[in-house]
């Protein structure tokens, strides 16, 4: 596995591979890899000849009161996991390489970024789209992969690519869950055993909404109430249960394409999860709780 930290070396690596006719798949991450990231690597391998994985904790997407400084980091561990999953190139730039000066030019994310996560984390998606645009310029992939767990991010990246004509495809891969339903996230590492148990309220809330919908309830308000009641479990501070379409617009009556998104604080940790109603939640037997 090649390891690169300079932007010019990264671009040169991709261009050399492309000159040999190879297609580049790209998995951008903030590190502290888990099986969800590694499934994206597997999928990238199916879609491309070479796989680049980036590890960069992007300061631009964290608010002043958020967990940038304590976000989990372990590059040795990431290196081992990426190597074991046959990543071809690990791109781990320093902050000084990505942002030699505070950027004055940023991607404005628009109204789709002002709801749900964007409402609670102002500026977050502008920070995400700015770093994603920079990474796309540097890595020059043919296809980039994002996890469905961060569905608002994935939808906004799709719009970024379409609106600014980046010459690449975006693939959104399913959320990977532990056997008991907890969606994998690097932030799960913050949870104590008790908090981890409490955190199951998020997937339980999604299931409760799904079951009520399958039972014939199609009114978004009633489903939202059901979701909030389930989310409000001991140790959990619910933030939202939202029923929206792909453009993040709230719906009144739901369909098989409606997305149910939930967010809550468990102790000091903010967690999010979502499901497309028609698809449901499946625990992944390959991942142990
Ligand atoms: O999803 C993440 O890990 C980050 O938001 C991303 C896409 C790597 C940008 O920093």
mmCIF file of C-alpha atoms and ligand atoms in Angstrom:
data_model
loop_
_atom_site.group_PDB
_atom_site.id
_atom_site.type_symbol
_atom_site.label_atom_id
_atom_site.label_comp_id
_atom_site.label_asym_id
_atom_site.label_seq_id
_atom_site.Cartn_x
_atom_site.Cartn_y
_atom_site.Cartn_z
ATOM 1 C CA UNK A 1 0.000 0.000 0.000
ATOM 2 C CA UNK A 2 1.299 3.412 -1.003
ATOM 3 C CA UNK A 3 1.079 6.110 1.683
ATOM 4 C CA UNK A 4 0.984 9.727 0.571
ATOM 5 C CA UNK A 5 0.692 12.960 2.519
ATOM 6 C CA UNK A 6 1.462 15.646 -0.065
ATOM 7 C CA UNK A 7 -1.241 16.957 -2.377
ATOM 8 C CA UNK A 8 1.025 17.073 -5.426
ATOM 9 C CA UNK A 9 2.226 13.481 -4.859
ATOM 10 C CA UNK A 10 -1.390 12.323 -4.540
ATOM 11 C CA UNK A 11 -2.373 13.954 -7.812
ATOM 12 C CA UNK A 12 0.734 12.531 -9.540
ATOM 13 C CA UNK A 13 -0.097 9.012 -8.265
ATOM 14 C CA UNK A 14 -3.640 9.146 -9.666
ATOM 15 C CA UNK A 15 -2.484 10.558 -12.978
ATOM 16 C CA UNK A 16 0.146 7.810 -13.360
ATOM 17 C CA UNK A 17 -2.495 5.144 -12.629
ATOM 18 C CA UNK A 18 -4.958 6.734 -15.061
ATOM 19 C CA UNK A 19 -2.232 6.867 -17.738
ATOM 20 C CA UNK A 20 -2.091 3.064 -17.388
ATOM 21 C CA UNK A 21 -5.810 2.930 -18.070
ATOM 22 C CA UNK A 22 -6.854 2.349 -14.463
ATOM 23 C CA UNK A 23 -10.057 3.584 -12.905
ATOM 24 C CA UNK A 24 -9.742 5.192 -9.471
ATOM 25 C CA UNK A 25 -12.210 4.547 -6.647
ATOM 26 C CA UNK A 26 -12.101 6.911 -3.661
ATOM 27 C CA UNK A 27 -13.293 6.530 -0.062
ATOM 28 C CA UNK A 28 -12.951 9.813 1.893
ATOM 29 C CA UNK A 29 -12.916 9.361 5.685
ATOM 30 C CA UNK A 30 -11.948 11.109 8.893
ATOM 31 C CA UNK A 31 -10.192 7.931 10.028
ATOM 32 C CA UNK A 32 -10.754 5.724 13.066
ATOM 33 C CA UNK A 33 -11.941 3.235 10.493
ATOM 34 C CA UNK A 34 -14.719 0.764 11.158
ATOM 35 C CA UNK A 35 -16.414 -1.932 9.116
ATOM 36 C CA UNK A 36 -18.706 0.661 7.502
ATOM 37 C CA UNK A 37 -15.692 2.404 5.934
ATOM 38 C CA UNK A 38 -14.154 -0.932 4.965
ATOM 39 C CA UNK A 39 -17.338 -1.998 3.166
ATOM 40 C CA UNK A 40 -17.003 1.189 1.126
ATOM 41 C CA UNK A 41 -13.466 0.058 0.269
ATOM 42 C CA UNK A 42 -14.816 -3.350 -0.834
ATOM 43 C CA UNK A 43 -17.426 -1.677 -3.012
ATOM 44 C CA UNK A 44 -14.812 0.703 -4.458
ATOM 45 C CA UNK A 45 -12.747 -2.347 -5.392
ATOM 46 C CA UNK A 46 -15.746 -3.692 -7.366
ATOM 47 C CA UNK A 47 -16.208 -0.398 -9.195
ATOM 48 C CA UNK A 48 -12.587 0.562 -9.884
ATOM 49 C CA UNK A 49 -9.084 -0.836 -10.472
ATOM 50 C CA UNK A 50 -7.317 1.157 -7.740
ATOM 51 C CA UNK A 51 -8.694 2.253 -4.369
ATOM 52 C CA UNK A 52 -7.625 5.438 -2.573
ATOM 53 C CA UNK A 53 -8.717 5.968 1.036
ATOM 54 C CA UNK A 54 -8.178 9.355 2.649
ATOM 55 C CA UNK A 55 -7.867 10.030 6.366
ATOM 56 C CA UNK A 56 -8.265 13.679 7.295
ATOM 57 C CA UNK A 57 -10.130 15.132 10.267
ATOM 58 C CA UNK A 58 -11.474 18.262 8.639
ATOM 59 C CA UNK A 59 -11.534 21.216 11.063
ATOM 60 C CA UNK A 60 -13.886 23.183 8.779
ATOM 61 C CA UNK A 61 -16.844 20.909 9.474
ATOM 62 C CA UNK A 62 -16.736 21.136 13.290
ATOM 63 C CA UNK A 63 -18.463 23.935 15.201
ATOM 64 C CA UNK A 64 -16.610 25.745 18.010
ATOM 65 C CA UNK A 65 -18.357 23.658 20.711
ATOM 66 C CA UNK A 66 -17.957 20.353 18.840
ATOM 67 C CA UNK A 67 -15.548 17.451 19.245
ATOM 68 C CA UNK A 68 -12.762 18.353 16.754
ATOM 69 C CA UNK A 69 -9.947 18.134 19.299
ATOM 70 C CA UNK A 70 -11.168 14.896 20.861
ATOM 71 C CA UNK A 71 -12.350 13.227 17.634
ATOM 72 C CA UNK A 72 -10.758 9.730 17.735
ATOM 73 C CA UNK A 73 -7.503 9.509 15.753
ATOM 74 C CA UNK A 74 -5.205 6.506 15.308
ATOM 75 C CA UNK A 75 -3.351 6.535 12.016
ATOM 76 C CA UNK A 76 -1.379 3.344 12.812
ATOM 77 C CA UNK A 77 -4.600 1.442 13.325
ATOM 78 C CA UNK A 78 -6.128 2.971 10.155
ATOM 79 C CA UNK A 79 -2.986 2.019 8.222
ATOM 80 C CA UNK A 80 -3.239 -1.609 9.389
ATOM 81 C CA UNK A 81 -6.935 -1.874 8.583
ATOM 82 C CA UNK A 82 -6.579 -0.212 5.178
ATOM 83 C CA UNK A 83 -3.645 -2.449 4.286
ATOM 84 C CA UNK A 84 -5.528 -5.592 5.372
ATOM 85 C CA UNK A 85 -8.432 -4.542 3.111
ATOM 86 C CA UNK A 86 -6.060 -4.083 0.146
ATOM 87 C CA UNK A 87 -6.351 -0.312 -0.162
ATOM 88 C CA UNK A 88 -3.847 0.722 -2.860
ATOM 89 C CA UNK A 89 -3.166 4.227 -1.611
ATOM 90 C CA UNK A 90 -3.675 5.799 1.814
ATOM 91 C CA UNK A 91 -3.832 9.592 1.516
ATOM 92 C CA UNK A 92 -3.291 11.218 4.921
ATOM 93 C CA UNK A 93 -2.485 14.917 4.478
ATOM 94 C CA UNK A 94 -1.535 17.197 7.356
ATOM 95 C CA UNK A 95 -3.816 20.112 8.164
ATOM 96 C CA UNK A 96 -1.045 22.500 7.004
ATOM 97 C CA UNK A 97 -1.040 20.827 3.569
ATOM 98 C CA UNK A 98 -4.829 20.962 3.167
ATOM 99 C CA UNK A 99 -5.205 24.460 4.631
ATOM 100 C CA UNK A 100 -1.915 26.387 4.453
ATOM 101 C CA UNK A 101 -4.047 29.431 5.311
ATOM 102 C CA UNK A 102 -7.631 29.731 6.557
ATOM 103 C CA UNK A 103 -9.644 29.333 3.341
ATOM 104 C CA UNK A 104 -11.587 32.404 2.260
ATOM 105 C CA UNK A 105 -13.272 30.491 -0.598
ATOM 106 C CA UNK A 106 -15.747 27.897 0.621
ATOM 107 C CA UNK A 107 -18.603 25.939 -0.910
ATOM 108 C CA UNK A 108 -21.951 27.469 0.103
ATOM 109 C CA UNK A 109 -24.222 24.510 0.651
ATOM 110 C CA UNK A 110 -27.641 26.147 0.104
ATOM 111 C CA UNK A 111 -31.032 25.505 1.742
ATOM 112 C CA UNK A 112 -30.713 21.679 1.687
ATOM 113 C CA UNK A 113 -27.912 22.186 4.201
ATOM 114 C CA UNK A 114 -29.946 24.369 6.569
ATOM 115 C CA UNK A 115 -32.314 21.654 7.785
ATOM 116 C CA UNK A 116 -31.866 18.558 9.993
ATOM 117 C CA UNK A 117 -28.136 18.258 10.739
ATOM 118 C CA UNK A 118 -27.417 21.664 9.215
ATOM 119 C CA UNK A 119 -29.932 23.356 11.497
ATOM 120 C CA UNK A 120 -28.265 21.929 14.593
ATOM 121 C CA UNK A 121 -24.713 22.263 13.206
ATOM 122 C CA UNK A 122 -24.608 25.610 11.342
ATOM 123 C CA UNK A 123 -21.803 25.720 8.765
ATOM 124 C CA UNK A 124 -21.174 21.964 9.023
ATOM 125 C CA UNK A 125 -22.115 21.114 5.440
ATOM 126 C CA UNK A 126 -20.254 24.063 3.982
ATOM 127 C CA UNK A 127 -17.179 22.626 5.730
ATOM 128 C CA UNK A 128 -17.936 19.118 4.437
ATOM 129 C CA UNK A 129 -18.524 20.218 0.843
ATOM 130 C CA UNK A 130 -15.426 22.422 0.871
ATOM 131 C CA UNK A 131 -13.132 19.598 1.937
ATOM 132 C CA UNK A 132 -14.853 17.093 -0.361
ATOM 133 C CA UNK A 133 -14.378 19.474 -3.311
ATOM 134 C CA UNK A 134 -10.703 19.873 -2.405
ATOM 135 C CA UNK A 135 -10.244 16.109 -2.058
ATOM 136 C CA UNK A 136 -11.915 15.536 -5.429
ATOM 137 C CA UNK A 137 -9.531 18.067 -7.019
ATOM 138 C CA UNK A 138 -6.503 16.389 -5.491
ATOM 139 C CA UNK A 139 -7.432 12.704 -5.805
ATOM 140 C CA UNK A 140 -9.222 13.052 -9.166
ATOM 141 C CA UNK A 141 -11.252 9.843 -8.697
ATOM 142 C CA UNK A 142 -13.603 8.256 -11.233
ATOM 143 C CA UNK A 143 -15.982 7.168 -8.493
ATOM 144 C CA UNK A 144 -16.294 8.224 -4.841
ATOM 145 C CA UNK A 145 -18.186 6.333 -2.151
ATOM 146 C CA UNK A 146 -20.192 7.650 0.793
ATOM 147 C CA UNK A 147 -22.150 5.883 3.530
ATOM 148 C CA UNK A 148 -25.896 6.094 3.737
ATOM 149 C CA UNK A 149 -25.779 6.739 7.501
ATOM 150 C CA UNK A 150 -24.868 10.346 6.718
ATOM 151 C CA UNK A 151 -27.628 10.565 4.132
ATOM 152 C CA UNK A 152 -27.882 14.371 4.135
ATOM 153 C CA UNK A 153 -24.142 14.578 3.491
ATOM 154 C CA UNK A 154 -24.430 11.992 0.688
ATOM 155 C CA UNK A 155 -27.315 13.876 -0.974
ATOM 156 C CA UNK A 156 -25.421 17.175 -0.737
ATOM 157 C CA UNK A 157 -22.262 15.634 -2.223
ATOM 158 C CA UNK A 158 -24.368 14.326 -5.121
ATOM 159 C CA UNK A 159 -25.634 17.877 -5.655
ATOM 160 C CA UNK A 160 -22.098 19.296 -5.398
ATOM 161 C CA UNK A 161 -20.930 16.976 -8.163
ATOM 162 C CA UNK A 162 -23.916 17.753 -10.355
ATOM 163 C CA UNK A 163 -23.996 21.511 -9.737
ATOM 164 C CA UNK A 164 -20.239 22.091 -10.131
ATOM 165 C CA UNK A 165 -19.666 19.463 -12.866
ATOM 166 C CA UNK A 166 -17.110 17.294 -11.137
ATOM 167 C CA UNK A 167 -16.248 14.512 -13.610
ATOM 168 C CA UNK A 168 -16.963 11.581 -11.315
ATOM 169 C CA UNK A 169 -19.725 9.293 -10.090
ATOM 170 C CA UNK A 170 -21.004 9.117 -6.531
ATOM 171 C CA UNK A 171 -22.071 5.812 -5.037
ATOM 172 C CA UNK A 172 -23.992 5.707 -1.766
ATOM 173 C CA UNK A 173 -23.630 2.428 0.137
ATOM 174 C CA UNK A 174 -25.968 0.993 2.807
ATOM 175 C CA UNK A 175 -25.455 1.657 6.512
ATOM 176 C CA UNK A 176 -23.566 -1.122 8.274
ATOM 177 C CA UNK A 177 -25.048 -2.072 11.646
ATOM 178 C CA UNK A 178 -24.048 -4.193 14.578
ATOM 179 C CA UNK A 179 -26.222 -7.249 15.246
ATOM 180 C CA UNK A 180 -28.380 -5.349 17.725
ATOM 181 C CA UNK A 181 -29.099 -2.568 15.200
ATOM 182 C CA UNK A 182 -26.605 0.130 16.247
ATOM 183 C CA UNK A 183 -25.313 1.923 13.140
ATOM 184 C CA UNK A 184 -21.507 1.878 12.969
ATOM 185 C CA UNK A 185 -19.894 5.256 13.627
ATOM 186 C CA UNK A 186 -16.447 6.352 14.747
ATOM 187 C CA UNK A 187 -18.248 8.289 17.498
ATOM 188 C CA UNK A 188 -19.591 5.025 19.031
ATOM 189 C CA UNK A 189 -16.163 4.766 20.588
ATOM 190 C CA UNK A 190 -17.144 7.594 22.993
ATOM 191 C CA UNK A 191 -20.006 5.511 24.470
ATOM 192 C CA UNK A 192 -19.749 3.783 27.851
ATOM 193 C CA UNK A 193 -21.413 0.306 28.009
ATOM 194 C CA UNK A 194 -24.554 1.878 29.538
ATOM 195 C CA UNK A 195 -24.644 4.621 26.903
ATOM 196 C CA UNK A 196 -24.173 2.059 24.165
ATOM 197 C CA UNK A 197 -27.319 0.273 25.415
ATOM 198 C CA UNK A 198 -29.191 3.586 25.491
ATOM 199 C CA UNK A 199 -27.992 4.357 21.943
ATOM 200 C CA UNK A 200 -30.102 1.468 20.641
ATOM 201 C CA UNK A 201 -33.074 3.838 21.017
ATOM 202 C CA UNK A 202 -32.137 5.375 17.648
ATOM 203 C CA UNK A 203 -32.538 2.184 15.615
ATOM 204 C CA UNK A 204 -35.532 1.193 17.781
ATOM 205 C CA UNK A 205 -37.217 4.500 16.893
ATOM 206 C CA UNK A 206 -36.607 3.868 13.182
ATOM 207 C CA UNK A 207 -38.046 0.370 13.509
ATOM 208 C CA UNK A 208 -41.069 1.649 15.423
ATOM 209 C CA UNK A 209 -41.835 4.152 12.651
ATOM 210 C CA UNK A 210 -41.323 1.488 9.997
ATOM 211 C CA UNK A 211 -43.621 -0.975 11.755
ATOM 212 C CA UNK A 212 -46.334 1.634 12.222
ATOM 213 C CA UNK A 213 -46.075 2.531 8.526
ATOM 214 C CA UNK A 214 -46.225 -1.136 7.495
ATOM 215 C CA UNK A 215 -49.257 -1.425 9.788
ATOM 216 C CA UNK A 216 -51.063 1.172 7.654
ATOM 217 C CA UNK A 217 -50.203 4.538 9.247
ATOM 218 C CA UNK A 218 -49.186 6.982 6.494
ATOM 219 C CA UNK A 219 -49.581 10.321 8.306
ATOM 220 C CA UNK A 220 -46.119 11.765 8.856
ATOM 221 C CA UNK A 221 -47.185 13.613 12.030
ATOM 222 C CA UNK A 222 -48.414 10.405 13.695
ATOM 223 C CA UNK A 223 -45.281 8.508 12.647
ATOM 224 C CA UNK A 224 -43.053 11.320 13.871
ATOM 225 C CA UNK A 225 -44.800 11.233 17.269
ATOM 226 C CA UNK A 226 -44.314 7.468 17.456
ATOM 227 C CA UNK A 227 -40.620 7.867 16.618
ATOM 228 C CA UNK A 228 -40.101 10.602 19.238
ATOM 229 C CA UNK A 229 -41.823 8.512 21.933
ATOM 230 C CA UNK A 230 -39.518 5.572 21.201
ATOM 231 C CA UNK A 231 -36.417 7.753 20.969
ATOM 232 C CA UNK A 232 -37.113 9.334 24.376
ATOM 233 C CA UNK A 233 -35.620 6.400 26.290
ATOM 234 C CA UNK A 234 -33.645 6.676 29.568
ATOM 235 C CA UNK A 235 -30.240 8.258 28.964
ATOM 236 C CA UNK A 236 -31.261 9.675 25.583
ATOM 237 C CA UNK A 237 -31.960 13.320 24.747
ATOM 238 C CA UNK A 238 -33.885 13.242 21.448
ATOM 239 C CA UNK A 239 -33.069 16.026 18.973
ATOM 240 C CA UNK A 240 -35.305 15.184 16.044
ATOM 241 C CA UNK A 241 -37.293 12.548 14.204
ATOM 242 C CA UNK A 242 -37.949 13.825 10.679
ATOM 243 C CA UNK A 243 -39.811 12.327 7.716
ATOM 244 C CA UNK A 244 -38.441 13.850 4.533
ATOM 245 C CA UNK A 245 -38.024 13.270 0.819
ATOM 246 C CA UNK A 246 -34.686 13.044 -1.016
ATOM 247 C CA UNK A 247 -34.511 16.839 -1.224
ATOM 248 C CA UNK A 248 -34.801 16.976 2.585
ATOM 249 C CA UNK A 249 -38.313 18.445 2.368
ATOM 250 C CA UNK A 250 -40.757 17.346 5.095
ATOM 251 C CA UNK A 251 -43.595 15.156 3.814
ATOM 252 C CA UNK A 252 -47.171 15.015 5.106
ATOM 253 C CA UNK A 253 -48.004 11.507 3.895
ATOM 254 C CA UNK A 254 -45.205 8.999 3.606
ATOM 255 C CA UNK A 255 -44.340 6.586 0.791
ATOM 256 C CA UNK A 256 -41.829 3.747 0.372
ATOM 257 C CA UNK A 257 -39.241 6.377 -0.562
ATOM 258 C CA UNK A 258 -39.657 8.551 2.521
ATOM 259 C CA UNK A 259 -36.543 8.861 4.658
ATOM 260 C CA UNK A 260 -36.882 8.744 8.425
ATOM 261 C CA UNK A 261 -33.953 10.524 10.054
ATOM 262 C CA UNK A 262 -33.229 10.607 13.766
ATOM 263 C CA UNK A 263 -30.701 12.432 15.929
ATOM 264 C CA UNK A 264 -30.130 12.279 19.669
ATOM 265 C CA UNK A 265 -27.565 12.880 22.354
ATOM 266 C CA UNK A 266 -26.520 9.935 24.443
ATOM 267 C CA UNK A 267 -24.462 11.351 27.289
ATOM 268 C CA UNK A 268 -22.104 13.798 25.602
ATOM 269 C CA UNK A 269 -22.240 11.997 22.247
ATOM 270 C CA UNK A 270 -24.408 13.075 19.309
ATOM 271 C CA UNK A 271 -25.599 10.204 17.153
ATOM 272 C CA UNK A 272 -27.631 10.108 13.945
ATOM 273 C CA UNK A 273 -29.299 7.335 11.973
ATOM 274 C CA UNK A 274 -31.870 6.980 9.191
ATOM 275 C CA UNK A 275 -33.831 4.516 7.126
ATOM 276 C CA UNK A 276 -35.671 4.589 3.813
ATOM 277 C CA UNK A 277 -39.116 3.291 4.776
ATOM 278 C CA UNK A 278 -39.415 0.776 1.934
ATOM 279 C CA UNK A 279 -35.961 -0.653 2.621
ATOM 280 C CA UNK A 280 -36.140 -1.209 6.385
ATOM 281 C CA UNK A 281 -33.314 -1.939 8.795
ATOM 282 C CA UNK A 282 -31.367 -5.158 8.459
ATOM 283 C CA UNK A 283 -28.747 -6.104 11.059
ATOM 284 C CA UNK A 284 -25.611 -7.252 9.322
ATOM 285 C CA UNK A 285 -24.613 -10.717 10.522
ATOM 286 C CA UNK A 286 -20.967 -10.013 9.613
ATOM 287 C CA UNK A 287 -20.699 -7.395 12.352
ATOM 288 C CA UNK A 288 -20.740 -8.364 16.030
ATOM 289 C CA UNK A 289 -21.973 -6.114 18.802
HETATM 290 O O1 LIG B 1 -18.171 11.463 6.461
HETATM 291 C C1 LIG B 1 -17.040 11.851 6.790
HETATM 292 O O2 LIG B 1 -16.232 11.109 7.374
HETATM 293 C C2 LIG B 1 -16.619 13.280 6.458
HETATM 294 O O3 LIG B 1 -17.697 14.160 6.566
HETATM 295 C C3 LIG B 1 -15.924 13.413 5.082
HETATM 296 C C4 LIG B 1 -16.881 13.070 3.951
HETATM 297 C C5 LIG B 1 -14.713 12.504 5.027
HETATM 298 C C6 LIG B 1 -15.470 14.855 4.891
HETATM 299 O O4 LIG B 1 -14.593 15.257 5.884
#
